[in-house]
Amino acid sequence: MRKLQGLRKASHFGPTLIVTTIGWLFANYYWWEGPAYVIAFGIFCGQLVVGWSNDLYDHEDDLAHQRTKKPLVAGLITPDYLRKWIYFMTPFAFFANLFGPLGIKGGLVYMLGIACGIGYNFYFKFNAASPLPYAIAFAALPSSIAISKDITPPVWMWLGGALWGMAAHFINVIKDMDEDQQSGINGLPQRLGKSNSIFAAAILIALGILVLL
């Protein structure tokens, strides 16, 4: 149970559950309840890879800042244990998405979003292009489901997703911004500062709402 708890916490379970639920809602709209659960399962697996790789990469930084709520720092799981699960879940997520209801095209679009999430963990969060992976990933999630039904994703879907994804990035960074700056993590929000990041998030959310109107 201790290790399961560690894996759950390392997955950033709250955001993972939110993304999975959003995916299920779109899947239930475009498909029906049965395939929607299969699609949601594939989405969940992909989100696990993003969350786990984030905690594994940030382990040393989390130790330096004594983030004892992190499962690796708290000793609930070890880096080697988490690494093994990432090695297992990455190909499994590809299989679950490409050979499930999303199909090859929809599955590849969704996994592009997962690749962006991993790319952010290892590269983009250190430079001014840090919002880009969020924009692509949040646009890819609903678009992949529309594509799985041979429907061209409408503008409101991918553009709204991109805008809200970038807003989520600015909001998510604010709480750890001071520590990130100390660690040399200089994504766009860290470069702009807290006040400007809050303003940027508000503008992006407003633009996302306008897209839907």
PDB file of C-alpha atoms in Angstrom:
ATOM      1  CA  MET A   1       0.000   0.000   0.000  1.00  0.00           C
ATOM      2  CA  ARG A   2       2.895   2.342   0.755  1.00  0.00           C
ATOM      3  CA  LYS A   3       4.293   1.949  -2.750  1.00  0.00           C
ATOM      4  CA  LEU A   4       0.880   2.344  -4.354  1.00  0.00           C
ATOM      5  CA  GLN A   5       0.400   5.544  -2.409  1.00  0.00           C
ATOM      6  CA  GLY A   6       3.786   6.732  -3.607  1.00  0.00           C
ATOM      7  CA  LEU A   7       2.936   6.000  -7.247  1.00  0.00           C
ATOM      8  CA  ARG A   8      -0.386   7.799  -6.870  1.00  0.00           C
ATOM      9  CA  LYS A   9       1.225  10.910  -5.409  1.00  0.00           C
ATOM     10  CA  ALA A  10       4.034  10.893  -7.976  1.00  0.00           C
ATOM     11  CA  SER A  11       1.446  10.867 -10.753  1.00  0.00           C
ATOM     12  CA  HIS A  12       0.156  14.302  -9.665  1.00  0.00           C
ATOM     13  CA  PHE A  13      -3.126  12.508  -9.164  1.00  0.00           C
ATOM     14  CA  GLY A  14      -5.401  15.550  -8.969  1.00  0.00           C
ATOM     15  CA  PRO A  15      -4.451  17.026 -12.369  1.00  0.00           C
ATOM     16  CA  THR A  16      -4.236  13.514 -13.839  1.00  0.00           C
ATOM     17  CA  LEU A  17      -7.793  12.802 -12.728  1.00  0.00           C
ATOM     18  CA  ILE A  18      -9.044  16.137 -14.102  1.00  0.00           C
ATOM     19  CA  VAL A  19      -7.467  15.536 -17.520  1.00  0.00           C
ATOM     20  CA  THR A  20      -8.803  11.974 -17.601  1.00  0.00           C
ATOM     21  CA  THR A  21     -12.301  13.183 -16.735  1.00  0.00           C
ATOM     22  CA  ILE A  22     -12.214  15.825 -19.469  1.00  0.00           C
ATOM     23  CA  GLY A  23     -11.130  13.137 -21.914  1.00  0.00           C
ATOM     24  CA  TRP A  24     -13.986  10.888 -20.789  1.00  0.00           C
ATOM     25  CA  LEU A  25     -16.531  13.678 -21.307  1.00  0.00           C
ATOM     26  CA  PHE A  26     -15.353  14.318 -24.865  1.00  0.00           C
ATOM     27  CA  ALA A  27     -15.185  10.576 -25.571  1.00  0.00           C
ATOM     28  CA  ASN A  28     -18.692  10.058 -24.222  1.00  0.00           C
ATOM     29  CA  TYR A  29     -19.929  12.836 -26.540  1.00  0.00           C
ATOM     30  CA  TYR A  30     -18.224  11.582 -29.692  1.00  0.00           C
ATOM     31  CA  TRP A  31     -18.542   7.871 -28.979  1.00  0.00           C
ATOM     32  CA  TRP A  32     -20.660   6.380 -26.226  1.00  0.00           C
ATOM     33  CA  GLU A  33     -20.132   5.262 -22.652  1.00  0.00           C
ATOM     34  CA  GLY A  34     -18.383   1.938 -23.350  1.00  0.00           C
ATOM     35  CA  PRO A  35     -15.553   3.210 -25.589  1.00  0.00           C
ATOM     36  CA  ALA A  36     -15.388   6.366 -23.464  1.00  0.00           C
ATOM     37  CA  TYR A  37     -14.110   4.365 -20.505  1.00  0.00           C
ATOM     38  CA  VAL A  38     -11.495   2.638 -22.690  1.00  0.00           C
ATOM     39  CA  ILE A  39     -10.354   5.992 -24.073  1.00  0.00           C
ATOM     40  CA  ALA A  40     -10.233   7.455 -20.561  1.00  0.00           C
ATOM     41  CA  PHE A  41      -8.085   4.524 -19.429  1.00  0.00           C
ATOM     42  CA  GLY A  42      -5.584   5.208 -22.224  1.00  0.00           C
ATOM     43  CA  ILE A  43      -5.550   8.903 -21.362  1.00  0.00           C
ATOM     44  CA  PHE A  44      -4.945   8.038 -17.708  1.00  0.00           C
ATOM     45  CA  CYS A  45      -1.979   5.824 -18.620  1.00  0.00           C
ATOM     46  CA  GLY A  46      -0.416   8.621 -20.646  1.00  0.00           C
ATOM     47  CA  GLN A  47      -0.860  11.101 -17.819  1.00  0.00           C
ATOM     48  CA  LEU A  48       0.866   8.700 -15.430  1.00  0.00           C
ATOM     49  CA  VAL A  49       3.980   8.795 -17.610  1.00  0.00           C
ATOM     50  CA  VAL A  50       4.006  12.611 -17.578  1.00  0.00           C
ATOM     51  CA  GLY A  51       3.522  12.866 -13.814  1.00  0.00           C
ATOM     52  CA  TRP A  52       5.972  10.127 -12.911  1.00  0.00           C
ATOM     53  CA  SER A  53       8.718  11.452 -15.206  1.00  0.00           C
ATOM     54  CA  ASN A  54       8.223  14.900 -13.695  1.00  0.00           C
ATOM     55  CA  ASP A  55       8.748  13.663 -10.142  1.00  0.00           C
ATOM     56  CA  LEU A  56      11.712  11.509 -11.146  1.00  0.00           C
ATOM     57  CA  TYR A  57      13.470  14.368 -12.935  1.00  0.00           C
ATOM     58  CA  ASP A  58      12.718  16.826 -10.114  1.00  0.00           C
ATOM     59  CA  HIS A  59      13.886  14.489  -7.350  1.00  0.00           C
ATOM     60  CA  GLU A  60      17.204  16.231  -6.648  1.00  0.00           C
ATOM     61  CA  ASP A  61      15.582  19.665  -6.731  1.00  0.00           C
ATOM     62  CA  ASP A  62      12.786  18.471  -4.432  1.00  0.00           C
ATOM     63  CA  LEU A  63      15.409  17.197  -2.001  1.00  0.00           C
ATOM     64  CA  ALA A  64      17.252  20.521  -2.102  1.00  0.00           C
ATOM     65  CA  HIS A  65      14.058  22.391  -1.236  1.00  0.00           C
ATOM     66  CA  GLN A  66      12.918  19.770   1.303  1.00  0.00           C
ATOM     67  CA  ARG A  67       9.592  19.122  -0.408  1.00  0.00           C
ATOM     68  CA  THR A  68       8.685  16.343   1.994  1.00  0.00           C
ATOM     69  CA  LYS A  69       5.218  15.927   0.496  1.00  0.00           C
ATOM     70  CA  LYS A  70       6.812  14.506  -2.634  1.00  0.00           C
ATOM     71  CA  PRO A  71       6.784  10.672  -2.458  1.00  0.00           C
ATOM     72  CA  LEU A  72      10.416  10.260  -3.479  1.00  0.00           C
ATOM     73  CA  VAL A  73      11.582  12.731  -0.848  1.00  0.00           C
ATOM     74  CA  ALA A  74       9.286  11.185   1.750  1.00  0.00           C
ATOM     75  CA  GLY A  75      10.693   7.731   0.973  1.00  0.00           C
ATOM     76  CA  LEU A  76       7.386   6.170  -0.062  1.00  0.00           C
ATOM     77  CA  ILE A  77       9.090   4.910  -3.218  1.00  0.00           C
ATOM     78  CA  THR A  78      12.637   4.937  -4.581  1.00  0.00           C
ATOM     79  CA  PRO A  79      13.821   6.486  -7.868  1.00  0.00           C
ATOM     80  CA  ASP A  80      14.648   3.007  -9.214  1.00  0.00           C
ATOM     81  CA  TYR A  81      11.153   1.760  -8.402  1.00  0.00           C
ATOM     82  CA  LEU A  82       9.549   4.740 -10.124  1.00  0.00           C
ATOM     83  CA  ARG A  83      11.887   4.402 -13.097  1.00  0.00           C
ATOM     84  CA  LYS A  84      10.807   0.775 -13.602  1.00  0.00           C
ATOM     85  CA  TRP A  85       7.159   1.787 -13.674  1.00  0.00           C
ATOM     86  CA  ILE A  86       7.907   4.508 -16.238  1.00  0.00           C
ATOM     87  CA  TYR A  87       9.706   1.973 -18.434  1.00  0.00           C
ATOM     88  CA  PHE A  88       6.650  -0.272 -18.234  1.00  0.00           C
ATOM     89  CA  MET A  89       3.941   2.361 -18.586  1.00  0.00           C
ATOM     90  CA  THR A  90       5.408   4.271 -21.547  1.00  0.00           C
ATOM     91  CA  PRO A  91       5.032   1.488 -24.158  1.00  0.00           C
ATOM     92  CA  PHE A  92       1.819   0.341 -22.468  1.00  0.00           C
ATOM     93  CA  ALA A  93       0.331   3.842 -22.895  1.00  0.00           C
ATOM     94  CA  PHE A  94       1.260   3.811 -26.585  1.00  0.00           C
ATOM     95  CA  PHE A  95      -0.387   0.422 -27.043  1.00  0.00           C
ATOM     96  CA  ALA A  96      -3.516   1.382 -25.092  1.00  0.00           C
ATOM     97  CA  ASN A  97      -4.051   4.550 -27.114  1.00  0.00           C
ATOM     98  CA  LEU A  98      -3.021   3.484 -30.612  1.00  0.00           C
ATOM     99  CA  PHE A  99      -4.902   0.186 -30.538  1.00  0.00           C
ATOM    100  CA  GLY A 100      -7.953   1.364 -28.619  1.00  0.00           C
ATOM    101  CA  PRO A 101     -10.944   3.354 -29.890  1.00  0.00           C
ATOM    102  CA  LEU A 102      -8.760   6.378 -30.660  1.00  0.00           C
ATOM    103  CA  GLY A 103      -7.146   4.415 -33.465  1.00  0.00           C
ATOM    104  CA  ILE A 104      -3.762   5.135 -34.982  1.00  0.00           C
ATOM    105  CA  LYS A 105      -4.470   8.756 -35.977  1.00  0.00           C
ATOM    106  CA  GLY A 106      -6.259   9.787 -32.807  1.00  0.00           C
ATOM    107  CA  GLY A 107      -3.838   7.816 -30.648  1.00  0.00           C
ATOM    108  CA  LEU A 108      -0.811   9.475 -32.249  1.00  0.00           C
ATOM    109  CA  VAL A 109      -2.304  12.927 -31.733  1.00  0.00           C
ATOM    110  CA  TYR A 110      -2.914  12.195 -28.054  1.00  0.00           C
ATOM    111  CA  MET A 111       0.560  10.709 -27.611  1.00  0.00           C
ATOM    112  CA  LEU A 112       1.983  13.851 -29.220  1.00  0.00           C
ATOM    113  CA  GLY A 113       0.495  15.657 -26.236  1.00  0.00           C
ATOM    114  CA  ILE A 114       2.151  13.183 -23.875  1.00  0.00           C
ATOM    115  CA  ALA A 115       5.475  13.677 -25.656  1.00  0.00           C
ATOM    116  CA  CYS A 116       5.052  17.419 -25.131  1.00  0.00           C
ATOM    117  CA  GLY A 117       4.450  16.844 -21.422  1.00  0.00           C
ATOM    118  CA  ILE A 118       7.639  14.818 -21.150  1.00  0.00           C
ATOM    119  CA  GLY A 119       9.486  17.377 -23.257  1.00  0.00           C
ATOM    120  CA  TYR A 120       8.401  20.062 -20.821  1.00  0.00           C
ATOM    121  CA  ASN A 121       9.705  18.062 -17.856  1.00  0.00           C
ATOM    122  CA  PHE A 122      13.146  17.616 -19.373  1.00  0.00           C
ATOM    123  CA  TYR A 123      13.672  20.709 -21.525  1.00  0.00           C
ATOM    124  CA  PHE A 124      10.996  23.336 -22.060  1.00  0.00           C
ATOM    125  CA  LYS A 125      10.496  24.358 -18.447  1.00  0.00           C
ATOM    126  CA  PHE A 126      14.004  25.835 -18.508  1.00  0.00           C
ATOM    127  CA  ASN A 127      13.380  28.315 -21.348  1.00  0.00           C
ATOM    128  CA  ALA A 128      10.985  30.967 -22.592  1.00  0.00           C
ATOM    129  CA  ALA A 129       9.111  28.472 -24.789  1.00  0.00           C
ATOM    130  CA  SER A 130       7.718  26.706 -21.704  1.00  0.00           C
ATOM    131  CA  PRO A 131       4.025  27.437 -22.570  1.00  0.00           C
ATOM    132  CA  LEU A 132       4.368  25.690 -25.951  1.00  0.00           C
ATOM    133  CA  PRO A 133       4.115  22.063 -24.723  1.00  0.00           C
ATOM    134  CA  TYR A 134       1.051  22.965 -22.656  1.00  0.00           C
ATOM    135  CA  ALA A 135      -0.596  24.580 -25.671  1.00  0.00           C
ATOM    136  CA  ILE A 136      -0.006  21.531 -27.866  1.00  0.00           C
ATOM    137  CA  ALA A 137      -0.949  18.986 -25.195  1.00  0.00           C
ATOM    138  CA  PHE A 138      -4.206  20.685 -24.196  1.00  0.00           C
ATOM    139  CA  ALA A 139      -5.175  21.110 -27.853  1.00  0.00           C
ATOM    140  CA  ALA A 140      -4.283  17.497 -28.634  1.00  0.00           C
ATOM    141  CA  LEU A 141      -6.466  15.925 -25.933  1.00  0.00           C
ATOM    142  CA  PRO A 142      -9.944  16.794 -27.283  1.00  0.00           C
ATOM    143  CA  SER A 143      -8.732  16.917 -30.885  1.00  0.00           C
ATOM    144  CA  SER A 144      -7.527  13.312 -30.733  1.00  0.00           C
ATOM    145  CA  ILE A 145     -11.030  12.164 -29.826  1.00  0.00           C
ATOM    146  CA  ALA A 146     -12.658  14.114 -32.661  1.00  0.00           C
ATOM    147  CA  ILE A 147     -10.060  12.757 -35.094  1.00  0.00           C
ATOM    148  CA  SER A 148     -10.820   9.212 -33.931  1.00  0.00           C
ATOM    149  CA  LYS A 149     -14.302   9.702 -35.441  1.00  0.00           C
ATOM    150  CA  ASP A 150     -12.858  11.180 -38.663  1.00  0.00           C
ATOM    151  CA  ILE A 151     -14.050  14.643 -37.636  1.00  0.00           C
ATOM    152  CA  THR A 152     -11.860  17.684 -38.218  1.00  0.00           C
ATOM    153  CA  PRO A 153     -11.423  19.324 -34.807  1.00  0.00           C
ATOM    154  CA  PRO A 154     -13.243  22.675 -34.799  1.00  0.00           C
ATOM    155  CA  VAL A 155     -11.257  25.832 -34.164  1.00  0.00           C
ATOM    156  CA  TRP A 156     -12.816  26.399 -30.726  1.00  0.00           C
ATOM    157  CA  MET A 157     -11.608  22.967 -29.622  1.00  0.00           C
ATOM    158  CA  TRP A 158      -7.932  23.151 -30.399  1.00  0.00           C
ATOM    159  CA  LEU A 159      -7.507  26.899 -29.992  1.00  0.00           C
ATOM    160  CA  GLY A 160      -9.466  26.996 -26.732  1.00  0.00           C
ATOM    161  CA  GLY A 161      -7.503  24.014 -25.463  1.00  0.00           C
ATOM    162  CA  ALA A 162      -4.209  25.695 -26.365  1.00  0.00           C
ATOM    163  CA  LEU A 163      -5.135  28.957 -24.629  1.00  0.00           C
ATOM    164  CA  TRP A 164      -6.359  27.250 -21.459  1.00  0.00           C
ATOM    165  CA  GLY A 165      -3.366  24.962 -21.466  1.00  0.00           C
ATOM    166  CA  MET A 166      -1.028  27.932 -21.430  1.00  0.00           C
ATOM    167  CA  ALA A 167      -3.114  29.543 -18.693  1.00  0.00           C
ATOM    168  CA  ALA A 168      -2.816  26.355 -16.642  1.00  0.00           C
ATOM    169  CA  HIS A 169       0.960  26.527 -17.047  1.00  0.00           C
ATOM    170  CA  PHE A 170       1.170  30.064 -15.668  1.00  0.00           C
ATOM    171  CA  ILE A 171      -1.128  29.224 -12.753  1.00  0.00           C
ATOM    172  CA  ASN A 172       0.668  25.983 -11.916  1.00  0.00           C
ATOM    173  CA  VAL A 173       4.095  27.618 -11.724  1.00  0.00           C
ATOM    174  CA  ILE A 174       3.144  30.479  -9.391  1.00  0.00           C
ATOM    175  CA  LYS A 175       3.231  28.525  -6.107  1.00  0.00           C
ATOM    176  CA  ASP A 176       6.838  27.312  -6.597  1.00  0.00           C
ATOM    177  CA  MET A 177       8.135  30.292  -8.562  1.00  0.00           C
ATOM    178  CA  ASP A 178      10.629  31.556  -5.967  1.00  0.00           C
ATOM    179  CA  GLU A 179      12.172  28.126  -5.492  1.00  0.00           C
ATOM    180  CA  ASP A 180      12.239  27.511  -9.253  1.00  0.00           C
ATOM    181  CA  GLN A 181      14.144  30.746  -9.814  1.00  0.00           C
ATOM    182  CA  GLN A 182      16.672  29.699  -7.167  1.00  0.00           C
ATOM    183  CA  SER A 183      17.132  26.376  -8.975  1.00  0.00           C
ATOM    184  CA  GLY A 184      17.636  27.983 -12.380  1.00  0.00           C
ATOM    185  CA  ILE A 185      14.272  26.856 -13.746  1.00  0.00           C
ATOM    186  CA  ASN A 186      13.524  29.844 -15.933  1.00  0.00           C
ATOM    187  CA  GLY A 187      10.438  29.168 -17.986  1.00  0.00           C
ATOM    188  CA  LEU A 188       8.396  32.075 -19.268  1.00  0.00           C
ATOM    189  CA  PRO A 189       6.366  32.500 -16.038  1.00  0.00           C
ATOM    190  CA  GLN A 190       9.537  32.622 -13.921  1.00  0.00           C
ATOM    191  CA  ARG A 191      10.953  35.247 -16.270  1.00  0.00           C
ATOM    192  CA  LEU A 192       7.802  37.366 -16.056  1.00  0.00           C
ATOM    193  CA  GLY A 193       7.308  37.077 -12.294  1.00  0.00           C
ATOM    194  CA  LYS A 194       4.237  36.326 -10.226  1.00  0.00           C
ATOM    195  CA  SER A 195       2.160  39.441 -10.932  1.00  0.00           C
ATOM    196  CA  ASN A 196       2.709  39.299 -14.686  1.00  0.00           C
ATOM    197  CA  SER A 197       2.054  35.550 -14.715  1.00  0.00           C
ATOM    198  CA  ILE A 198      -1.286  36.027 -12.975  1.00  0.00           C
ATOM    199  CA  PHE A 199      -2.158  38.733 -15.518  1.00  0.00           C
ATOM    200  CA  ALA A 200      -1.084  36.499 -18.418  1.00  0.00           C
ATOM    201  CA  ALA A 201      -3.184  33.607 -17.083  1.00  0.00           C
ATOM    202  CA  ALA A 202      -6.243  35.863 -16.760  1.00  0.00           C
ATOM    203  CA  ILE A 203      -5.831  37.119 -20.342  1.00  0.00           C
ATOM    204  CA  LEU A 204      -5.411  33.587 -21.701  1.00  0.00           C
ATOM    205  CA  ILE A 205      -8.484  32.339 -19.843  1.00  0.00           C
ATOM    206  CA  ALA A 206     -10.525  35.291 -21.163  1.00  0.00           C
ATOM    207  CA  LEU A 207      -9.354  34.619 -24.719  1.00  0.00           C
ATOM    208  CA  GLY A 208     -10.260  30.946 -24.310  1.00  0.00           C
ATOM    209  CA  ILE A 209     -13.781  31.924 -23.240  1.00  0.00           C
ATOM    210  CA  LEU A 210     -14.093  34.294 -26.222  1.00  0.00           C
ATOM    211  CA  VAL A 211     -13.147  31.451 -28.570  1.00  0.00           C
ATOM    212  CA  LEU A 212     -16.099  29.441 -27.260  1.00  0.00           C
ATOM    213  CA  LEU A 213     -18.599  32.280 -27.753  1.00  0.00           C
TER     214      LEU A 213
END
